[in-house]
Amino acid sequence: MVHLVKVRIARAWMETPDIRVLELAPQEAVALPMVSAGSHIDVHMPNGLVRQYSICNGPGESGFYRIAVKLEARSRGGSRSMHQDLEPGDALSISQPRNHFALSEIAGEHLLVAGGIGITPILAMARALAERGSPFRLIYFVRGPEHVVFNDALSDGRLAKHLVLHTGLSADQTAMELTRDIVSSGDNSHLYVCGPAAFMEAALTIAVAAGWAPERLHREYFSALERLTKPGMMRFCGHGEAFGF
C-alpha cells in the first residue's frame, strides 16, 4: 500500500509569467520526511490526476516542500489545475519523497546544467553543494531574463559565483556553449542535466562524444510528453519546447 502524506498549500506565488511556486506544509503537527537534493514527490490533485514535481528546498529549509509548476499550453489538466484550481489553504495528498537523481559521492567536480524549468532539481543540488563547499559549476539556459526561475536564490553570493546564465540563445549557440562547458571539465567531473528533451539529448551526446563514461552522466527527464526510449531510471514532471525552455 502506498503511504500518502496529507499536506496543505501554505503559500503560492507566480515566479515567472508561466511558473507558479507552491509551498506544501503538513496538515497535522508532524514533521515531513527528510529530503536530499534531487528528490521529487507525486502530487495527487483533487481532479484525480497525479503529477511529479522536484522539491526545490535548500539545506536547512524544513517544515514544507517547495515545488515549481510550469503552465503548459498543451496541459492535459495537471499544470492547469495546479495554476488555476488550487489556493493557499487547500488540501492535497503527496507521496513520500524519492530520489533517482542524487548527487554523486565520488565526483571531484559537479557540472550542473539546466534548461528552463529544469532548474528545479538543479537548484537544490547547487545549494547543497554550496553548503558542503564542494566544487561545482551551474550553467542555466532560459528564453529570456523574465523566465529565470528563483532569481533571488541564484543571485545569492554562494551560488552567483558558480553561475553562468545564458538567455535567448539559438539551438546552435546553446550546443556551442554546452560543448565548451562539457569539454573543459576534468576527468573526475560528473554531469547533471535537466530540461527539455532535445536540450538534454544534446548535452548527453556531446558528453559521450567527449569520452565521458556513462556512470558520470546523470539526467532527469521532466515530461511524459517527451519520454525517450533510453535505458536507466527516468522521471517525468513537466514540459518544455525543444531548446525553447
PDB file of C-alpha atoms in Angstrom:
ATOM      1  CA  MET A   1       0.000   0.000   0.000  1.00  0.00           C
ATOM      2  CA  VAL A   2       1.274   3.451  -0.930  1.00  0.00           C
ATOM      3  CA  HIS A   3       1.512   5.741   2.087  1.00  0.00           C
ATOM      4  CA  LEU A   4       0.368   9.260   1.236  1.00  0.00           C
ATOM      5  CA  VAL A   5       1.188  12.367   3.222  1.00  0.00           C
ATOM      6  CA  LYS A   6      -1.562  14.927   3.778  1.00  0.00           C
ATOM      7  CA  VAL A   7      -0.431  18.498   3.163  1.00  0.00           C
ATOM      8  CA  ARG A   8      -1.933  21.921   2.621  1.00  0.00           C
ATOM      9  CA  ILE A   9      -0.804  24.765   0.407  1.00  0.00           C
ATOM     10  CA  ALA A  10       0.875  27.213   2.784  1.00  0.00           C
ATOM     11  CA  ARG A  11       1.992  29.754   0.176  1.00  0.00           C
ATOM     12  CA  ALA A  12       1.725  30.219  -3.593  1.00  0.00           C
ATOM     13  CA  TRP A  13       3.052  32.836  -5.978  1.00  0.00           C
ATOM     14  CA  MET A  14       3.936  33.418  -9.640  1.00  0.00           C
ATOM     15  CA  GLU A  15       7.700  33.227 -10.000  1.00  0.00           C
ATOM     16  CA  THR A  16       7.668  33.970 -13.762  1.00  0.00           C
ATOM     17  CA  PRO A  17       4.838  34.640 -16.244  1.00  0.00           C
ATOM     18  CA  ASP A  18       4.190  30.893 -16.584  1.00  0.00           C
ATOM     19  CA  ILE A  19       5.715  29.273 -13.475  1.00  0.00           C
ATOM     20  CA  ARG A  20       3.888  29.085 -10.161  1.00  0.00           C
ATOM     21  CA  VAL A  21       5.673  28.157  -6.930  1.00  0.00           C
ATOM     22  CA  LEU A  22       3.822  26.374  -4.139  1.00  0.00           C
ATOM     23  CA  GLU A  23       4.961  25.581  -0.612  1.00  0.00           C
ATOM     24  CA  LEU A  24       3.324  22.486   0.881  1.00  0.00           C
ATOM     25  CA  ALA A  25       3.146  22.119   4.661  1.00  0.00           C
ATOM     26  CA  PRO A  26       1.832  19.153   6.693  1.00  0.00           C
ATOM     27  CA  GLN A  27      -1.851  19.258   7.657  1.00  0.00           C
ATOM     28  CA  GLU A  28      -1.057  17.751  11.045  1.00  0.00           C
ATOM     29  CA  ALA A  29       1.633  18.553  13.599  1.00  0.00           C
ATOM     30  CA  VAL A  30       4.065  16.005  12.201  1.00  0.00           C
ATOM     31  CA  ALA A  31       7.404  16.502  10.501  1.00  0.00           C
ATOM     32  CA  LEU A  32       7.635  15.947   6.772  1.00  0.00           C
ATOM     33  CA  PRO A  33      10.095  13.240   5.694  1.00  0.00           C
ATOM     34  CA  MET A  34      13.648  14.459   5.125  1.00  0.00           C
ATOM     35  CA  VAL A  35      14.730  15.033   1.526  1.00  0.00           C
ATOM     36  CA  SER A  36      18.027  15.095  -0.320  1.00  0.00           C
ATOM     37  CA  ALA A  37      18.917  17.265  -3.313  1.00  0.00           C
ATOM     38  CA  GLY A  38      17.303  15.883  -6.468  1.00  0.00           C
ATOM     39  CA  SER A  39      14.254  14.394  -4.687  1.00  0.00           C
ATOM     40  CA  HIS A  40      10.738  14.543  -6.071  1.00  0.00           C
ATOM     41  CA  ILE A  41       7.187  13.805  -4.931  1.00  0.00           C
ATOM     42  CA  ASP A  42       3.966  12.635  -6.544  1.00  0.00           C
ATOM     43  CA  VAL A  43       1.206  15.214  -6.102  1.00  0.00           C
ATOM     44  CA  HIS A  44      -2.340  13.779  -6.051  1.00  0.00           C
ATOM     45  CA  MET A  45      -4.631  16.539  -7.254  1.00  0.00           C
ATOM     46  CA  PRO A  46      -8.346  16.948  -6.465  1.00  0.00           C
ATOM     47  CA  ASN A  47      -9.217  16.247 -10.130  1.00  0.00           C
ATOM     48  CA  GLY A  48      -7.744  12.749  -9.792  1.00  0.00           C
ATOM     49  CA  LEU A  49      -4.537  13.387 -11.717  1.00  0.00           C
ATOM     50  CA  VAL A  50      -1.104  12.568 -10.310  1.00  0.00           C
ATOM     51  CA  ARG A  51       1.940  14.582 -11.312  1.00  0.00           C
ATOM     52  CA  GLN A  52       5.576  14.509 -10.193  1.00  0.00           C
ATOM     53  CA  TYR A  53       7.481  17.607  -9.123  1.00  0.00           C
ATOM     54  CA  SER A  54      11.015  18.193  -7.902  1.00  0.00           C
ATOM     55  CA  ILE A  55      11.489  19.530  -4.383  1.00  0.00           C
ATOM     56  CA  CYS A  56      13.430  22.788  -4.510  1.00  0.00           C
ATOM     57  CA  ASN A  57      14.260  23.158  -0.808  1.00  0.00           C
ATOM     58  CA  GLY A  58      17.754  24.135   0.144  1.00  0.00           C
ATOM     59  CA  PRO A  59      19.756  22.960   3.183  1.00  0.00           C
ATOM     60  CA  GLY A  60      18.091  23.928   6.445  1.00  0.00           C
ATOM     61  CA  GLU A  61      14.690  24.568   4.876  1.00  0.00           C
ATOM     62  CA  SER A  62      12.255  22.273   6.683  1.00  0.00           C
ATOM     63  CA  GLY A  63       8.593  22.210   7.589  1.00  0.00           C
ATOM     64  CA  PHE A  64       7.484  22.473   3.969  1.00  0.00           C
ATOM     65  CA  TYR A  65       8.235  21.249   0.455  1.00  0.00           C
ATOM     66  CA  ARG A  66       8.659  23.892  -2.259  1.00  0.00           C
ATOM     67  CA  ILE A  67       7.744  22.933  -5.834  1.00  0.00           C
ATOM     68  CA  ALA A  68       7.524  24.887  -9.098  1.00  0.00           C
ATOM     69  CA  VAL A  69       4.903  24.209 -11.771  1.00  0.00           C
ATOM     70  CA  LYS A  70       5.093  25.448 -15.357  1.00  0.00           C
ATOM     71  CA  LEU A  71       1.745  26.133 -17.037  1.00  0.00           C
ATOM     72  CA  GLU A  72       1.721  24.104 -20.222  1.00  0.00           C
ATOM     73  CA  ALA A  73      -0.004  25.212 -23.393  1.00  0.00           C
ATOM     74  CA  ARG A  74      -0.767  21.525 -24.051  1.00  0.00           C
ATOM     75  CA  SER A  75      -1.714  20.739 -20.456  1.00  0.00           C
ATOM     76  CA  ARG A  76      -3.871  17.653 -20.019  1.00  0.00           C
ATOM     77  CA  GLY A  77      -5.206  19.046 -16.759  1.00  0.00           C
ATOM     78  CA  GLY A  78      -2.219  18.770 -14.442  1.00  0.00           C
ATOM     79  CA  SER A  79      -0.376  22.072 -14.694  1.00  0.00           C
ATOM     80  CA  ARG A  80      -3.599  23.935 -15.483  1.00  0.00           C
ATOM     81  CA  SER A  81      -5.189  22.671 -12.280  1.00  0.00           C
ATOM     82  CA  MET A  82      -2.086  23.495 -10.225  1.00  0.00           C
ATOM     83  CA  HIS A  83      -2.212  27.053 -11.571  1.00  0.00           C
ATOM     84  CA  GLN A  84      -5.936  27.757 -11.633  1.00  0.00           C
ATOM     85  CA  ASP A  85      -7.728  25.489  -9.155  1.00  0.00           C
ATOM     86  CA  LEU A  86      -5.522  25.484  -6.049  1.00  0.00           C
ATOM     87  CA  GLU A  87      -5.073  28.261  -3.494  1.00  0.00           C
ATOM     88  CA  PRO A  88      -3.371  28.628  -0.092  1.00  0.00           C
ATOM     89  CA  GLY A  89      -5.210  26.547   2.485  1.00  0.00           C
ATOM     90  CA  ASP A  90      -6.285  23.851   0.023  1.00  0.00           C
ATOM     91  CA  ALA A  91      -5.510  20.241   0.922  1.00  0.00           C
ATOM     92  CA  LEU A  92      -3.501  17.797  -1.168  1.00  0.00           C
ATOM     93  CA  SER A  93      -2.028  14.338  -0.794  1.00  0.00           C
ATOM     94  CA  ILE A  94       1.558  13.634  -1.776  1.00  0.00           C
ATOM     95  CA  SER A  95       3.828  10.614  -1.860  1.00  0.00           C
ATOM     96  CA  GLN A  96       6.889  10.058   0.253  1.00  0.00           C
ATOM     97  CA  PRO A  97       9.868  11.787  -1.428  1.00  0.00           C
ATOM     98  CA  ARG A  98      12.035   9.674  -3.739  1.00  0.00           C
ATOM     99  CA  ASN A  99      15.399  10.413  -5.323  1.00  0.00           C
ATOM    100  CA  HIS A 100      16.562   8.948  -8.640  1.00  0.00           C
ATOM    101  CA  PHE A 101      18.741  11.976  -9.418  1.00  0.00           C
ATOM    102  CA  ALA A 102      21.089  12.116  -6.455  1.00  0.00           C
ATOM    103  CA  LEU A 103      24.469  13.795  -6.316  1.00  0.00           C
ATOM    104  CA  SER A 104      27.471  11.507  -6.737  1.00  0.00           C
ATOM    105  CA  GLU A 105      29.544  10.983  -3.612  1.00  0.00           C
ATOM    106  CA  ILE A 106      32.740  10.357  -5.593  1.00  0.00           C
ATOM    107  CA  ALA A 107      32.710  13.219  -8.126  1.00  0.00           C
ATOM    108  CA  GLY A 108      35.658  15.597  -7.983  1.00  0.00           C
ATOM    109  CA  GLU A 109      33.567  18.339  -9.565  1.00  0.00           C
ATOM    110  CA  HIS A 110      29.864  18.661 -10.363  1.00  0.00           C
ATOM    111  CA  LEU A 111      28.704  20.257 -13.636  1.00  0.00           C
ATOM    112  CA  LEU A 112      25.050  21.238 -13.178  1.00  0.00           C
ATOM    113  CA  VAL A 113      23.220  22.071 -16.417  1.00  0.00           C
ATOM    114  CA  ALA A 114      19.592  23.242 -16.551  1.00  0.00           C
ATOM    115  CA  GLY A 115      17.226  24.421 -19.245  1.00  0.00           C
ATOM    116  CA  GLY A 116      14.100  26.374 -18.279  1.00  0.00           C
ATOM    117  CA  ILE A 117      12.005  24.712 -15.558  1.00  0.00           C
ATOM    118  CA  GLY A 118      14.738  22.056 -15.357  1.00  0.00           C
ATOM    119  CA  ILE A 119      16.399  24.340 -12.813  1.00  0.00           C
ATOM    120  CA  THR A 120      14.131  22.954 -10.068  1.00  0.00           C
ATOM    121  CA  PRO A 121      16.184  19.883  -9.059  1.00  0.00           C
ATOM    122  CA  ILE A 122      19.426  21.527 -10.192  1.00  0.00           C
ATOM    123  CA  LEU A 123      18.906  24.461  -7.797  1.00  0.00           C
ATOM    124  CA  ALA A 124      18.531  22.100  -4.844  1.00  0.00           C
ATOM    125  CA  MET A 125      21.754  20.381  -5.905  1.00  0.00           C
ATOM    126  CA  ALA A 126      23.635  23.682  -6.221  1.00  0.00           C
ATOM    127  CA  ARG A 127      22.522  24.824  -2.787  1.00  0.00           C
ATOM    128  CA  ALA A 128      23.539  21.500  -1.236  1.00  0.00           C
ATOM    129  CA  LEU A 129      26.973  21.619  -2.882  1.00  0.00           C
ATOM    130  CA  ALA A 130      27.497  25.231  -1.810  1.00  0.00           C
ATOM    131  CA  GLU A 131      26.642  24.266   1.762  1.00  0.00           C
ATOM    132  CA  ARG A 132      29.219  21.450   1.668  1.00  0.00           C
ATOM    133  CA  GLY A 133      31.876  23.559  -0.006  1.00  0.00           C
ATOM    134  CA  SER A 134      32.101  21.072  -2.893  1.00  0.00           C
ATOM    135  CA  PRO A 135      33.368  22.298  -6.283  1.00  0.00           C
ATOM    136  CA  PHE A 136      30.645  22.809  -8.879  1.00  0.00           C
ATOM    137  CA  ARG A 137      29.580  24.906 -11.866  1.00  0.00           C
ATOM    138  CA  LEU A 138      25.964  25.856 -12.586  1.00  0.00           C
ATOM    139  CA  ILE A 139      25.010  26.513 -16.222  1.00  0.00           C
ATOM    140  CA  TYR A 140      21.438  27.758 -16.785  1.00  0.00           C
ATOM    141  CA  PHE A 141      19.720  28.370 -20.142  1.00  0.00           C
ATOM    142  CA  VAL A 142      16.425  30.310 -20.413  1.00  0.00           C
ATOM    143  CA  ARG A 143      14.407  32.050 -23.130  1.00  0.00           C
ATOM    144  CA  GLY A 144      14.868  35.489 -21.591  1.00  0.00           C
ATOM    145  CA  PRO A 145      15.557  37.261 -18.282  1.00  0.00           C
ATOM    146  CA  GLU A 146      11.869  37.246 -17.331  1.00  0.00           C
ATOM    147  CA  HIS A 147      11.914  33.430 -17.399  1.00  0.00           C
ATOM    148  CA  VAL A 148      14.678  32.975 -14.811  1.00  0.00           C
ATOM    149  CA  VAL A 149      13.208  30.849 -12.001  1.00  0.00           C
ATOM    150  CA  PHE A 150      14.297  31.519  -8.398  1.00  0.00           C
ATOM    151  CA  ASN A 151      16.316  34.553  -9.377  1.00  0.00           C
ATOM    152  CA  ASP A 152      16.739  35.607  -5.733  1.00  0.00           C
ATOM    153  CA  ALA A 153      18.309  32.286  -4.783  1.00  0.00           C
ATOM    154  CA  LEU A 154      20.562  32.278  -7.830  1.00  0.00           C
ATOM    155  CA  SER A 155      21.708  35.827  -7.024  1.00  0.00           C
ATOM    156  CA  ASP A 156      22.888  34.768  -3.577  1.00  0.00           C
ATOM    157  CA  GLY A 157      26.647  35.115  -3.339  1.00  0.00           C
ATOM    158  CA  ARG A 158      27.150  31.443  -2.515  1.00  0.00           C
ATOM    159  CA  LEU A 159      25.592  30.455  -5.859  1.00  0.00           C
ATOM    160  CA  ALA A 160      26.182  33.514  -8.038  1.00  0.00           C
ATOM    161  CA  LYS A 161      29.936  32.935  -8.199  1.00  0.00           C
ATOM    162  CA  HIS A 162      29.307  29.459  -9.652  1.00  0.00           C
ATOM    163  CA  LEU A 163      26.551  30.514 -12.091  1.00  0.00           C
ATOM    164  CA  VAL A 164      26.723  31.121 -15.830  1.00  0.00           C
ATOM    165  CA  LEU A 165      23.338  32.296 -17.146  1.00  0.00           C
ATOM    166  CA  HIS A 166      22.524  32.127 -20.870  1.00  0.00           C
ATOM    167  CA  THR A 167      19.408  33.914 -22.167  1.00  0.00           C
ATOM    168  CA  GLY A 168      17.801  33.830 -25.605  1.00  0.00           C
ATOM    169  CA  LEU A 169      20.347  31.594 -27.351  1.00  0.00           C
ATOM    170  CA  SER A 170      19.569  29.719 -30.560  1.00  0.00           C
ATOM    171  CA  ALA A 171      19.866  25.934 -30.703  1.00  0.00           C
ATOM    172  CA  ASP A 172      23.276  26.215 -32.383  1.00  0.00           C
ATOM    173  CA  GLN A 173      24.516  28.711 -29.798  1.00  0.00           C
ATOM    174  CA  THR A 174      23.240  26.504 -26.990  1.00  0.00           C
ATOM    175  CA  ALA A 175      25.066  23.476 -28.418  1.00  0.00           C
ATOM    176  CA  MET A 176      28.262  25.517 -28.707  1.00  0.00           C
ATOM    177  CA  GLU A 177      28.082  26.640 -25.074  1.00  0.00           C
ATOM    178  CA  LEU A 178      27.284  23.115 -23.896  1.00  0.00           C
ATOM    179  CA  THR A 179      30.283  21.781 -25.810  1.00  0.00           C
ATOM    180  CA  ARG A 180      32.583  24.363 -24.249  1.00  0.00           C
ATOM    181  CA  ASP A 181      31.440  23.609 -20.708  1.00  0.00           C
ATOM    182  CA  ILE A 182      31.487  19.843 -21.070  1.00  0.00           C
ATOM    183  CA  VAL A 183      34.785  19.542 -22.944  1.00  0.00           C
ATOM    184  CA  SER A 184      36.539  21.850 -20.472  1.00  0.00           C
ATOM    185  CA  SER A 185      35.554  19.704 -17.471  1.00  0.00           C
ATOM    186  CA  GLY A 186      38.020  17.420 -15.756  1.00  0.00           C
ATOM    187  CA  ASP A 187      38.134  13.637 -15.897  1.00  0.00           C
ATOM    188  CA  ASN A 188      36.677  13.378 -12.400  1.00  0.00           C
ATOM    189  CA  SER A 189      33.679  15.616 -13.151  1.00  0.00           C
ATOM    190  CA  HIS A 190      30.078  14.397 -13.160  1.00  0.00           C
ATOM    191  CA  LEU A 191      27.377  15.936 -15.370  1.00  0.00           C
ATOM    192  CA  TYR A 192      23.801  16.520 -14.166  1.00  0.00           C
ATOM    193  CA  VAL A 193      21.320  17.761 -16.748  1.00  0.00           C
ATOM    194  CA  CYS A 194      17.602  18.572 -16.615  1.00  0.00           C
ATOM    195  CA  GLY A 195      15.443  20.391 -19.145  1.00  0.00           C
ATOM    196  CA  PRO A 196      13.608  19.855 -22.440  1.00  0.00           C
ATOM    197  CA  ALA A 197      14.337  16.515 -24.082  1.00  0.00           C
ATOM    198  CA  ALA A 198      16.217  17.859 -27.109  1.00  0.00           C
ATOM    199  CA  PHE A 199      18.344  20.056 -24.856  1.00  0.00           C
ATOM    200  CA  MET A 200      19.224  17.107 -22.647  1.00  0.00           C
ATOM    201  CA  GLU A 201      19.973  14.822 -25.564  1.00  0.00           C
ATOM    202  CA  ALA A 202      22.315  17.451 -26.988  1.00  0.00           C
ATOM    203  CA  ALA A 203      24.212  17.713 -23.697  1.00  0.00           C
ATOM    204  CA  LEU A 204      24.463  13.951 -23.263  1.00  0.00           C
ATOM    205  CA  THR A 205      25.517  13.394 -26.878  1.00  0.00           C
ATOM    206  CA  ILE A 206      28.274  15.983 -26.508  1.00  0.00           C
ATOM    207  CA  ALA A 207      29.462  14.335 -23.286  1.00  0.00           C
ATOM    208  CA  VAL A 208      29.531  10.849 -24.799  1.00  0.00           C
ATOM    209  CA  ALA A 209      31.420  12.144 -27.852  1.00  0.00           C
ATOM    210  CA  ALA A 210      33.931  13.765 -25.478  1.00  0.00           C
ATOM    211  CA  GLY A 211      34.562  10.395 -23.835  1.00  0.00           C
ATOM    212  CA  TRP A 212      32.519  10.735 -20.642  1.00  0.00           C
ATOM    213  CA  ALA A 213      31.765   7.332 -19.075  1.00  0.00           C
ATOM    214  CA  PRO A 214      28.055   6.510 -18.539  1.00  0.00           C
ATOM    215  CA  GLU A 215      28.433   6.467 -14.756  1.00  0.00           C
ATOM    216  CA  ARG A 216      29.441  10.152 -14.866  1.00  0.00           C
ATOM    217  CA  LEU A 217      26.211  11.165 -16.641  1.00  0.00           C
ATOM    218  CA  HIS A 218      23.060  11.923 -14.643  1.00  0.00           C
ATOM    219  CA  ARG A 219      19.823  13.079 -16.223  1.00  0.00           C
ATOM    220  CA  GLU A 220      16.316  13.997 -15.163  1.00  0.00           C
ATOM    221  CA  TYR A 221      13.694  13.944 -17.922  1.00  0.00           C
ATOM    222  CA  PHE A 222      10.741  16.049 -16.929  1.00  0.00           C
ATOM    223  CA  SER A 223       7.796  15.317 -19.212  1.00  0.00           C
ATOM    224  CA  ALA A 224       5.695  12.307 -20.075  1.00  0.00           C
ATOM    225  CA  LEU A 225       5.244  14.019 -23.453  1.00  0.00           C
ATOM    226  CA  GLU A 226       8.998  13.884 -24.001  1.00  0.00           C
ATOM    227  CA  ARG A 227       9.628  10.270 -23.000  1.00  0.00           C
ATOM    228  CA  LEU A 228      12.514   8.819 -24.959  1.00  0.00           C
ATOM    229  CA  THR A 229      13.409   5.156 -25.220  1.00  0.00           C
ATOM    230  CA  LYS A 230      16.595   5.377 -23.165  1.00  0.00           C
ATOM    231  CA  PRO A 231      17.784   2.777 -20.649  1.00  0.00           C
ATOM    232  CA  GLY A 232      18.013   3.532 -16.961  1.00  0.00           C
ATOM    233  CA  MET A 233      15.923   5.389 -14.409  1.00  0.00           C
ATOM    234  CA  MET A 234      13.931   8.353 -15.681  1.00  0.00           C
ATOM    235  CA  ARG A 235      11.357  10.703 -14.191  1.00  0.00           C
ATOM    236  CA  PHE A 236       8.884  12.968 -15.944  1.00  0.00           C
ATOM    237  CA  CYS A 237       7.484  16.076 -14.262  1.00  0.00           C
ATOM    238  CA  GLY A 238       6.879  18.925 -16.711  1.00  0.00           C
ATOM    239  CA  HIS A 239       7.250  20.019 -20.322  1.00  0.00           C
ATOM    240  CA  GLY A 240       9.296  22.421 -22.412  1.00  0.00           C
ATOM    241  CA  GLU A 241       9.684  23.212 -26.082  1.00  0.00           C
ATOM    242  CA  ALA A 242      12.836  21.764 -27.628  1.00  0.00           C
ATOM    243  CA  PHE A 243      15.560  24.320 -26.936  1.00  0.00           C
ATOM    244  CA  GLY A 244      12.751  26.773 -26.196  1.00  0.00           C
ATOM    245  CA  PHE A 245      12.748  26.156 -22.431  1.00  0.00           C
TER     246      PHE A 245
END
